[in-house]
Coordinates of C-alpha atoms and ligand atoms in Angstrom, one line a residue:
M1 CA 3.1 33.9 1.2
E2 CA 3.7 31.4 -1.7
E3 CA 3.8 27.6 -0.7
A4 CA 6.9 25.7 -1.3
M5 CA 4.8 22.4 -2.1
F6 CA 1.3 21.4 -1.5
C7 CA 0.5 17.6 -0.7
Y8 CA -2.4 16.1 1.0
Q9 CA -2.5 12.7 -0.1
C10 CA -1.6 10.7 3.3
E11 CA -3.2 10.8 6.8
Q12 CA -0.1 13.0 8.0
A13 CA -1.3 16.1 6.2
A14 CA 0.0 19.2 8.0
Q15 CA -2.9 20.5 10.3
G16 CA -5.1 17.9 8.6
V17 CA -5.0 20.5 5.7
G18 CA -1.8 19.5 3.6
C19 CA 1.8 19.9 3.8
T20 CA 3.3 23.2 2.6
K21 CA 6.9 23.8 3.5
I22 CA 8.0 20.1 3.5
G23 CA 6.2 16.9 4.3
V24 CA 5.5 15.6 7.6
C25 CA 6.8 12.2 6.2
G26 CA 10.1 14.3 5.0
K27 CA 9.2 14.7 1.4
K28 CA 11.0 17.9 0.4
P29 CA 9.6 20.5 -2.0
D30 CA 11.9 19.5 -4.9
V31 CA 10.3 16.1 -4.6
A32 CA 7.0 16.9 -4.3
A33 CA 7.1 19.0 -7.5
L34 CA 9.0 16.2 -9.2
Q35 CA 6.1 13.7 -8.2
D36 CA 3.7 16.3 -9.4
L37 CA 5.5 16.1 -12.8
I38 CA 5.3 12.3 -12.8
I39 CA 1.3 12.1 -12.1
W40 CA 1.0 15.1 -14.8
G41 CA 3.4 12.8 -17.4
V42 CA 1.3 9.6 -16.1
K43 CA -2.0 11.5 -17.3
G44 CA -0.6 12.5 -20.5
L45 CA 0.6 8.9 -21.4
S46 CA -2.4 7.5 -20.2
W47 CA -4.6 9.6 -22.3
W48 CA -2.9 8.1 -25.6
A49 CA -2.7 4.6 -23.7
D50 CA -6.6 4.6 -23.4
K51 CA -7.1 6.1 -27.0
A52 CA -4.8 3.0 -28.3
R53 CA -6.2 0.6 -26.4
G54 CA -9.9 1.5 -27.9
K55 CA -8.2 0.6 -31.2
G56 CA -7.0 -2.6 -29.9
A57 CA -3.4 -1.7 -29.4
V58 CA -1.6 -2.5 -26.0
D59 CA 2.1 -2.3 -25.2
N60 CA 3.5 -4.1 -22.0
E61 CA 6.5 -1.3 -21.5
I62 CA 3.9 1.3 -21.2
N63 CA 1.5 -0.3 -18.7
V64 CA 4.3 -1.4 -16.6
L65 CA 6.0 2.1 -16.5
T66 CA 2.5 3.5 -16.0
I67 CA 2.3 1.6 -12.5
E68 CA 5.8 2.2 -11.7
A69 CA 5.8 5.6 -12.3
I70 CA 2.7 6.0 -10.2
F71 CA 4.3 3.9 -7.3
H72 CA 7.3 6.2 -7.3
T73 CA 4.6 8.9 -5.9
V74 CA 3.2 6.7 -2.9
T75 CA 4.0 8.1 0.4
N76 CA 7.2 6.9 1.9
V77 CA 8.4 5.3 -1.6
D78 CA 11.0 7.6 -3.3
F79 CA 12.4 10.7 -1.7
D80 CA 15.5 10.8 -4.2
P81 CA 15.3 13.3 -6.8
D82 CA 17.6 11.8 -9.4
S83 CA 15.4 8.5 -9.5
L84 CA 12.3 10.7 -9.5
A85 CA 13.8 12.8 -12.7
K86 CA 14.6 9.4 -14.6
V87 CA 11.0 8.5 -14.2
V88 CA 9.8 12.0 -15.5
R89 CA 12.1 11.1 -18.6
R90 CA 10.5 7.6 -19.0
C91 CA 6.9 9.1 -18.9
A92 CA 7.6 11.5 -21.5
E93 CA 9.1 8.6 -23.8
M94 CA 6.3 6.4 -23.0
R95 CA 3.6 9.2 -23.8
D96 CA 5.5 9.7 -27.5
R97 CA 5.3 5.8 -27.7
A98 CA 1.6 5.4 -26.7
R99 CA 0.7 8.6 -29.3
K100 CA 2.4 6.4 -32.0
M101 CA 0.8 3.2 -31.1
Y102 CA -2.4 5.1 -31.3
E103 CA -1.7 6.5 -34.7
D104 CA -0.3 3.1 -35.9
A105 CA -3.5 1.6 -35.1
G106 CA -5.3 3.8 -37.4
G107 CA -6.2 6.4 -34.9
S108 CA -6.6 10.1 -36.5
T109 CA -5.1 13.1 -34.8
P110 CA -7.8 14.0 -32.1
E111 CA -9.0 17.6 -31.3
N112 CA -8.2 19.4 -28.1
I113 CA -5.1 17.4 -27.1
P114 CA -4.8 18.0 -23.2
D115 CA -1.5 20.2 -22.6
A116 CA -0.2 16.7 -20.6
A117 CA -0.6 14.5 -23.5
R118 CA 1.2 17.2 -26.2
D119 CA 4.9 16.6 -26.9
W120 CA 6.1 18.3 -24.0
Q121 CA 9.9 17.1 -23.4
P122 CA 11.7 17.1 -19.9
P123 CA 14.1 19.7 -19.3
G124 CA 17.9 18.5 -18.9
S125 CA 18.7 19.0 -15.4
V126 CA 16.6 18.4 -12.1
E127 CA 16.6 21.5 -11.0
E128 CA 14.6 22.8 -14.3
M129 CA 12.5 19.7 -13.9
V130 CA 11.7 21.0 -10.4
A131 CA 10.7 24.1 -11.9
E132 CA 8.6 22.5 -14.5
G133 CA 6.8 20.5 -11.9
R134 CA 5.6 23.5 -9.8
K135 CA 3.6 24.4 -12.9
H136 CA 1.6 21.3 -12.5
P137 CA 0.5 21.2 -8.7
V138 CA -2.0 19.1 -7.0
K139 CA -4.3 22.3 -6.2
D140 CA -6.2 23.3 -9.2
P141 CA -8.6 26.4 -8.3
S142 CA -10.1 26.0 -11.7
I143 CA -11.8 22.8 -10.9
D144 CA -14.9 22.7 -8.6
P145 CA -13.6 21.7 -5.0
D146 CA -16.0 18.7 -4.5
V147 CA -15.1 17.3 -8.1
K148 CA -11.4 18.0 -7.1
S149 CA -11.8 16.0 -4.1
V150 CA -13.5 13.0 -5.9
M151 CA -10.9 13.4 -8.4
E152 CA -7.8 13.0 -6.3
L153 CA -9.6 10.2 -4.4
L154 CA -9.6 8.4 -7.6
I155 CA -5.9 9.5 -8.3
Y156 CA -4.8 8.4 -4.7
G157 CA -7.2 5.0 -5.5
C158 CA -5.0 4.3 -8.6
K159 CA -1.7 5.0 -6.6
G160 CA -2.7 2.4 -4.1
M161 CA -3.7 -0.2 -7.1
S162 CA -0.5 0.4 -8.9
A163 CA 1.6 -0.4 -5.8
Y164 CA -0.3 -3.8 -6.0
A165 CA 0.1 -4.1 -9.8
D166 CA 3.5 -3.7 -9.3
H167 CA 4.0 -7.0 -7.0
V168 CA 1.7 -8.7 -9.6
H169 CA 3.8 -7.8 -12.5
I170 CA 6.9 -9.1 -10.8
L171 CA 5.1 -12.1 -9.9
G172 CA 4.4 -12.4 -14.1
N173 CA 0.6 -12.4 -13.3
D174 CA -0.1 -9.2 -15.1
D175 CA -3.9 -8.7 -16.6
D176 CA -4.7 -6.0 -19.0
E177 CA -7.8 -5.2 -17.0
V178 CA -5.8 -3.5 -14.3
Y179 CA -3.4 -1.3 -16.7
A180 CA -6.6 -0.5 -19.1
F181 CA -8.5 0.9 -15.6
I182 CA -5.6 2.7 -14.7
H183 CA -5.2 4.4 -18.2
K184 CA -8.8 5.0 -18.7
A185 CA -9.1 6.6 -14.8
M186 CA -5.8 8.8 -14.9
A187 CA -6.7 10.0 -18.5
S188 CA -10.2 10.9 -17.2
T189 CA -8.8 13.4 -15.0
L190 CA -7.7 15.4 -18.1
D191 CA -11.4 15.5 -19.2
P192 CA -13.4 18.6 -18.6
N193 CA -16.6 17.3 -19.3
M194 CA -16.4 14.9 -16.3
G195 CA -18.6 15.6 -13.5
L196 CA -18.8 14.8 -9.8
M197 CA -20.8 11.5 -10.1
D198 CA -18.5 10.4 -13.2
Y199 CA -15.9 10.4 -10.7
V200 CA -17.6 8.5 -8.0
N201 CA -18.4 6.0 -10.3
L202 CA -14.8 5.6 -11.5
C203 CA -13.9 5.4 -7.9
M204 CA -16.4 2.4 -7.2
E205 CA -14.9 1.1 -10.3
C206 CA -11.4 1.6 -9.0
G207 CA -12.7 -0.5 -6.0
T208 CA -13.7 -3.5 -8.1
V209 CA -10.5 -3.3 -10.3
N210 CA -8.3 -3.4 -7.3
L211 CA -10.1 -6.4 -5.7
K212 CA -9.4 -8.3 -9.1
C213 CA -5.9 -7.0 -8.8
Q214 CA -5.4 -8.0 -5.1
E215 CA -6.8 -11.4 -6.4
L216 CA -4.3 -11.7 -9.0
L217 CA -1.7 -11.0 -6.5
Y218 CA -3.1 -13.6 -4.1
K219 CA -3.2 -16.5 -6.4
G220 CA 0.2 -15.6 -7.7
H221 CA 1.8 -15.8 -4.4
A222 CA -0.4 -19.1 -3.5
G223 CA 0.9 -20.3 -6.9
R224 CA 4.3 -19.8 -6.3
F225 CA 4.7 -20.2 -2.4
G226 CA 1.9 -22.2 -1.5
T227 CA -1.4 -21.3 0.6
P228 CA -0.5 -19.5 3.4
E229 CA -0.8 -21.4 6.9
P230 CA -0.8 -20.5 10.3
T231 CA 2.7 -20.0 11.4
K232 CA 4.5 -18.8 14.8
V233 CA 7.2 -16.1 14.3
N234 CA 9.8 -15.5 16.8
T235 CA 10.6 -11.7 17.3
G236 CA 13.8 -12.1 19.0
S237 CA 17.2 -12.8 17.4
R238 CA 19.7 -15.5 16.5
A239 CA 23.4 -15.5 16.6
G240 CA 25.2 -14.6 13.4
K241 CA 24.9 -12.5 10.7
A242 CA 21.7 -10.8 9.8
I243 CA 19.7 -9.1 6.8
L244 CA 16.5 -7.3 7.6
V245 CA 14.0 -6.8 4.8
S246 CA 11.5 -4.1 4.8
G247 CA 8.5 -3.5 2.3
H248 CA 6.0 -6.1 1.0
D249 CA 7.5 -8.1 -2.2
L250 CA 7.6 -11.8 -1.7
P251 CA 9.5 -12.9 -4.9
F252 CA 12.2 -10.5 -3.6
M253 CA 11.9 -12.3 -0.1
E254 CA 12.4 -15.7 -2.2
E255 CA 15.5 -14.7 -4.3
L256 CA 17.2 -13.3 -0.9
L257 CA 16.6 -16.5 0.9
K258 CA 18.1 -18.3 -2.4
Q259 CA 21.1 -16.0 -2.4
T260 CA 21.9 -16.0 1.2
E261 CA 21.4 -19.8 1.9
G262 CA 24.2 -21.6 3.4
K263 CA 26.1 -18.2 4.1
G264 CA 25.4 -18.2 7.8
I265 CA 23.2 -15.2 7.3
N266 CA 19.9 -15.0 9.1
V267 CA 17.1 -13.1 7.3
Y268 CA 14.5 -11.0 9.2
T269 CA 11.1 -9.6 8.0
H270 CA 10.1 -5.8 9.2
V271 CA 6.4 -4.6 9.1
E272 CA 4.6 -5.8 6.0
M273 CA 7.1 -8.5 5.2
L274 CA 5.8 -10.5 8.3
P275 CA 3.2 -12.4 6.4
A276 CA 6.0 -13.8 4.4
H277 CA 6.7 -16.5 7.4
G278 CA 3.1 -18.2 6.5
Y279 CA 3.9 -19.1 3.1
P280 CA 5.4 -22.5 2.8
G281 CA 7.5 -21.8 -0.1
L282 CA 9.4 -19.3 2.2
K283 CA 9.2 -20.9 5.6
K284 CA 11.0 -23.8 4.3
Y285 CA 14.2 -22.0 4.4
S286 CA 15.5 -22.4 7.8
H287 CA 17.5 -19.0 7.8
L288 CA 14.1 -16.9 7.8
A289 CA 14.6 -16.5 11.3
G290 CA 12.1 -14.1 12.5
N291 CA 10.3 -10.6 12.7
W292 CA 11.9 -7.5 14.2
G293 CA 10.4 -4.3 15.1
G294 CA 7.0 -2.9 15.3
G295 CA 5.1 -0.5 12.7
W296 CA 7.3 1.5 10.2
Q297 CA 7.0 4.6 12.4
D298 CA 9.6 3.0 14.8
Q299 CA 12.2 2.3 12.2
Y300 CA 14.5 5.1 13.2
K301 CA 14.9 3.4 16.7
E302 CA 14.4 -0.3 15.8
L303 CA 16.5 -0.3 12.8
S304 CA 19.1 1.3 14.9
E305 CA 19.3 -2.0 17.2
F306 CA 19.6 -4.3 14.3
P307 CA 23.2 -5.1 13.5
G308 CA 23.4 -6.2 10.0
A309 CA 22.1 -5.3 6.6
I310 CA 18.6 -3.4 5.8
I311 CA 16.9 -3.3 2.7
F312 CA 13.4 -1.8 1.7
N313 CA 11.8 -3.2 -1.3
T314 CA 8.6 -1.2 -1.0
N315 CA 7.3 1.6 1.3
C316 CA 7.5 2.7 4.2
I317 CA 11.3 4.0 4.2
Q318 CA 11.9 7.2 6.4
R319 CA 15.1 9.2 6.9
P320 CA 17.7 6.8 8.1
A321 CA 19.6 7.3 11.3
D322 CA 23.5 7.7 10.9
V323 CA 24.2 4.4 12.9
Y324 CA 22.8 2.2 10.0
H325 CA 22.9 4.6 6.9
D326 CA 25.8 2.7 5.2
R327 CA 24.1 -0.8 6.1
L328 CA 20.8 0.3 4.1
F329 CA 19.7 -0.5 0.6
T330 CA 16.7 0.1 -1.4
W331 CA 15.3 -1.8 -4.4
G332 CA 12.7 -1.5 -6.9
N333 CA 10.5 1.9 -6.7
V334 CA 12.1 2.7 -3.6
G335 CA 15.0 5.4 -3.0
W336 CA 16.3 7.7 -0.6
P337 CA 19.4 10.2 -1.5
G338 CA 22.6 8.8 -0.9
V339 CA 21.4 5.3 0.0
R340 CA 22.6 2.5 -2.1
H341 CA 20.1 1.1 -4.6
L342 CA 20.0 -2.2 -6.0
E343 CA 18.6 -2.2 -9.5
D344 CA 18.3 -5.9 -10.0
W345 CA 18.4 -9.3 -8.6
D346 CA 21.7 -9.4 -7.7
F347 CA 22.0 -8.9 -3.8
S348 CA 25.4 -9.7 -3.2
P349 CA 26.1 -5.9 -2.1
V350 CA 23.8 -6.6 0.7
I351 CA 25.2 -10.1 1.5
E352 CA 28.5 -8.8 1.5
K353 CA 27.4 -5.9 3.9
A354 CA 25.6 -8.3 6.2
L355 CA 29.0 -10.7 6.4
A356 CA 31.0 -7.4 7.2
S357 CA 28.8 -6.3 9.9
D358 CA 28.5 -7.2 13.5
D359 CA 26.8 -10.7 14.8
W360 CA 23.6 -10.8 16.4
T361 CA 23.2 -12.7 19.6
D362 CA 20.9 -15.2 20.4
N363 CA 18.0 -13.7 22.4
P364 CA 14.6 -15.5 21.4
G365 CA 11.5 -13.0 21.8
K366 CA 7.8 -13.2 21.8
E367 CA 5.8 -15.3 19.1
L368 CA 3.6 -13.8 16.8
L369 CA 0.9 -15.8 14.7
T370 CA 0.5 -14.8 11.0
G371 CA -0.7 -16.9 7.9
C372 CA -4.5 -16.9 8.8
G373 CA -5.7 -16.1 5.1
H374 CA -9.1 -17.1 4.1
N375 CA -8.0 -20.5 3.4
A376 CA -6.8 -21.0 7.0
I377 CA -9.8 -19.6 8.2
L378 CA -12.4 -21.2 5.9
G379 CA -10.6 -24.7 6.7
M380 CA -11.9 -24.5 10.2
A381 CA -15.1 -22.9 8.8
D382 CA -17.5 -25.8 10.5
K383 CA -15.9 -25.0 13.8
V384 CA -16.5 -21.0 13.2
I385 CA -20.1 -21.5 12.1
E386 CA -20.9 -23.6 14.8
A387 CA -19.4 -21.3 17.4
V388 CA -21.4 -18.4 16.1
K389 CA -24.6 -20.4 15.8
S390 CA -24.1 -21.4 19.8
G391 CA -23.3 -17.8 20.5
D392 CA -19.7 -18.6 21.7
I393 CA -18.6 -16.3 18.9
R394 CA -20.5 -12.6 19.2
R395 CA -19.1 -10.7 16.7
F396 CA -16.2 -10.5 14.0
Y397 CA -14.0 -7.4 13.9
V398 CA -11.8 -6.6 10.8
I399 CA -9.6 -3.9 12.5
G400 CA -6.8 -3.2 10.1
G401 CA -4.8 -1.1 7.9
C402 CA -1.7 1.3 8.0
D403 CA 0.0 1.7 11.1
G404 CA 1.3 5.6 11.9
A405 CA 2.8 8.0 14.0
K406 CA -0.2 10.0 15.5
P407 CA -1.1 9.2 19.3
G408 CA -4.7 8.7 18.8
R409 CA -3.7 5.4 16.8
N410 CA -3.2 3.8 20.3
Y411 CA -7.2 3.8 19.8
Y412 CA -6.7 0.3 17.9
T413 CA -4.8 -1.0 20.8
R414 CA -7.5 -0.2 23.3
M415 CA -10.1 -1.7 21.0
A416 CA -8.4 -4.8 20.6
E417 CA -7.7 -5.0 24.3
Q418 CA -11.3 -4.1 25.5
L419 CA -13.4 -6.1 23.1
P420 CA -15.6 -8.7 25.0
K421 CA -13.8 -12.3 25.3
D422 CA -16.6 -13.9 22.8
T423 CA -15.5 -11.4 19.7
V424 CA -12.8 -12.3 16.9
I425 CA -10.7 -10.0 15.4
L426 CA -9.1 -10.3 12.0
T427 CA -6.3 -7.9 11.3
L428 CA -4.3 -7.2 8.1
A429 CA -1.4 -4.9 7.1
C430 CA 1.1 -2.9 9.5
G431 CA -1.9 -1.7 11.5
K432 CA -1.5 -5.0 13.1
Y433 CA 1.6 -4.1 15.0
R434 CA -1.0 -2.2 17.3
M435 CA -2.4 -5.5 18.7
N436 CA -0.3 -8.4 17.4
R437 CA 1.5 -8.4 20.7
L438 CA -1.4 -8.8 22.9
D439 CA -2.5 -12.1 24.5
L440 CA -6.2 -12.4 23.6
G441 CA -6.3 -16.0 23.7
D442 CA -8.9 -18.3 21.7
I443 CA -12.7 -19.3 21.7
G444 CA -12.6 -23.0 21.4
G445 CA -9.3 -23.3 19.8
I446 CA -10.1 -20.5 17.5
P447 CA -7.5 -17.7 17.9
R448 CA -9.3 -14.5 19.0
L449 CA -6.8 -12.4 16.7
L450 CA -6.2 -13.9 13.4
D451 CA -3.3 -12.1 10.9
V452 CA -4.8 -12.3 7.7
G453 CA -1.8 -11.0 5.9
Q454 CA -0.4 -7.9 4.1
C455 CA -2.6 -4.8 2.9
N456 CA -2.9 -6.6 -0.3
D457 CA -4.7 -9.5 1.5
T458 CA -7.9 -7.1 2.0
Y459 CA -8.8 -9.6 -0.8
S460 CA -8.6 -12.5 1.8
A461 CA -10.7 -10.8 4.8
V462 CA -13.3 -10.2 2.0
Q463 CA -13.2 -14.1 1.1
V464 CA -13.9 -14.7 4.9
A465 CA -17.0 -12.1 4.8
L466 CA -18.4 -13.6 1.4
A467 CA -18.1 -17.1 2.6
L468 CA -19.8 -16.3 6.1
A469 CA -22.6 -14.5 4.4
D470 CA -23.1 -17.5 2.2
A471 CA -23.0 -20.0 5.1
F472 CA -25.7 -17.8 6.9
D473 CA -27.4 -17.4 4.0
C474 CA -27.5 -13.3 4.4
G475 CA -25.9 -10.6 3.0
V476 CA -22.2 -9.2 4.2
N477 CA -24.1 -6.2 6.0
D478 CA -26.2 -8.9 7.8
L479 CA -23.3 -10.5 9.2
P480 CA -22.3 -10.1 13.0
L481 CA -19.2 -7.8 11.6
S482 CA -17.9 -4.7 12.0
V483 CA -14.8 -3.0 9.7
I484 CA -12.7 -0.5 11.6
L485 CA -9.8 0.8 9.3
S486 CA -6.7 2.6 10.1
W487 CA -5.3 4.4 7.1
Y488 CA -2.2 6.1 6.3
E489 CA -1.4 6.0 2.8
Q490 CA -3.1 5.3 -0.5
K491 CA -3.1 1.7 -0.8
A492 CA -5.7 2.1 2.4
I493 CA -7.7 4.3 0.1
V494 CA -7.9 1.9 -2.5
C495 CA -8.8 -0.8 0.0
L496 CA -11.5 1.3 1.5
L497 CA -12.7 1.8 -2.0
S498 CA -12.9 -1.7 -2.6
L499 CA -14.7 -2.2 0.7
L500 CA -17.2 0.4 -0.5
S501 CA -17.3 -1.3 -4.0
L502 CA -18.8 -4.4 -2.5
G503 CA -21.6 -2.1 -0.6
I504 CA -20.0 -3.0 2.9
L505 CA -21.7 -0.3 5.3
N506 CA -20.8 1.2 8.6
I507 CA -17.1 1.4 7.9
K508 CA -15.2 3.3 10.5
I509 CA -12.1 5.3 9.6
G510 CA -9.3 6.7 11.8
P511 CA -7.0 8.0 13.2
S512 CA -8.5 11.1 11.3
L513 CA -10.3 11.6 8.0
P514 CA -8.6 12.5 4.7
A515 CA -7.8 16.1 4.1
F516 CA -8.7 15.8 0.6
V517 CA -12.3 15.0 1.3
T518 CA -14.3 18.3 1.4
P519 CA -17.4 18.4 3.7
N520 CA -20.0 17.7 0.9
V521 CA -18.1 14.7 -0.2
L522 CA -18.0 13.1 3.4
N523 CA -21.6 13.7 3.7
F524 CA -22.0 11.8 0.8
L525 CA -19.9 9.1 2.0
V526 CA -22.0 9.2 5.2
E527 CA -25.5 9.1 3.5
K528 CA -24.8 6.3 0.9
F529 CA -22.4 4.1 3.0
N530 CA -22.6 5.5 6.9
V531 CA -19.1 5.7 6.9
A532 CA -18.0 7.1 10.0
P533 CA -14.9 8.3 12.1
I534 CA -13.8 6.6 14.9
G535 CA -14.9 7.8 18.2
E536 CA -14.3 6.8 21.8
V537 CA -13.3 3.0 22.2
E538 CA -16.0 2.3 24.7
D539 CA -18.8 4.1 22.6
D540 CA -17.7 2.2 19.5
I541 CA -17.7 -1.2 21.2
R542 CA -21.0 -0.5 22.6
Q543 CA -22.5 0.8 19.0
T544 CA -20.9 -2.2 17.2
L545 CA -22.4 -4.6 19.6
G546 CA -25.8 -2.9 19.7
A547 CA -25.5 -2.9 23.6
Ligands
SF4_1 FE1 2.6 15.6 3.9 FE2 1.5 12.8 3.5 FE3 2.1 14.5 1.2 FE4 4.1 13.7 3.0 S1 2.5 12.6 1.5 S2 4.1 15.5 1.9 S3 3.4 13.5 5.0 S4 0.4 14.9 3.0
SF3_2 FE1 1.9 0.0 6.3 FE2 3.5 1.9 5.1 FE3 0.3 1.1 4.6 FE4 0.9 -2.2 3.3 S1 3.9 -0.3 5.5 S2 0.2 -0.8 4.9 S3 1.5 2.3 6.0

């Protein structure tokens, strides 16, 4: 029977192979086809943009559309066919513009223009566009499976990096190096002469450029909101009107805090917005009231308990419950059919909805610690180094990444609970919700659980590792440090590529391995980087402690 769709880009891929009827994430076949068409369109426009850049011609509108278009295809971002159809049209427009830019810069008509880069125009209706998208599926039996596997790894790395690049762009901190790489990488997937090792090398470069992108983001945030500092965040509620913000975008949070100031509305963070509380320029707003809920996969229940307006500025959105559907908004690249989308920076519809919604009650909850980025950790470097030398700290664990619905993800909670008391855990991204309510205590005043920040703060965790390696005059792989990742979507993939590009060995990945990685590619990763799937908690603790 013909498959209605095929997608295997995230950890939830059905049966560990791929979603073929409907996405486990809720993605329907029409949305899958439109996202495939967007990726095809991006490949085509990147082909010309890459050539034009070779002639010294760059266009920021093309750059920005590229990353936005790709971001629309990241897991749990855009489920709205109308919104995706608009992106398809923009891709075709920008492809023509990139071609013209190349020709205006003196480029001659190349031979063998790939189909994706030709002057294909999107049909008028969404249905016709869906039919067109089905002609450009992810599966391509004409490509060797191992080559295809690494090619998809590269595309998913670009997806993750595009999400970060979008935040960088919103902050106004863009750098052409990031756009140039994404154009080069996406164009390379149209080149029949590319071999396995060419894509492997591009994957490593993707990891390197992503660290640069995350550095731009870190510096952009710190420049605008100050350096994050350790901050306790309440997980309960305050009396009054309420808005809940989900996603990752911090300038969005600042603007919302400004627009809600003095209106009797408390603003709460959800999932990856938690680290917002650690930035001086955001926590100064007294109505930034607290953090609500656990991992994104629990939103159906937890958002149902939230009385006010709710807005998603990036992933991870899921099918909304009826009880909050009319109080839900999306912004930026996020979309859900029938949910009101805000195009710009005027948040008055959300504010009006919050004011018209029920009040919340005063009910203080447990406190979580966030804001422990490299500046905070290195601020106590002497203490940390002394604790390592004296044996009070035996080992550091980076345990983080994406959260998700699989029952096996309780591995990360049990790991945090069972690690010996002379170990310190650095956590980041939404995977932290598997452990951030545990009381793990401290070692001589150093908290045993340090929340480094959002997934993009992989950059910050890397700075800690590099500084420790420097202090102990050794390589990162010689440090008493283990990295245990949880993955779900494509941002985790690019973070993994960044760690591999630094030569970090022995990373453990769970809860399951990517469906798009073939056995041969997995063998390669094992041989070169000793990457391994997570095992039993007790065995993994014993093994990492060398006990
Ligand atoms: Fe399936 Fe994940 Fe693709 Fe959604 S994003 S369709 S869950 S593989
Ligand atoms: Fe989480 Fe969706 Fe990946 Fe920024 S919010 S990490 S899964």
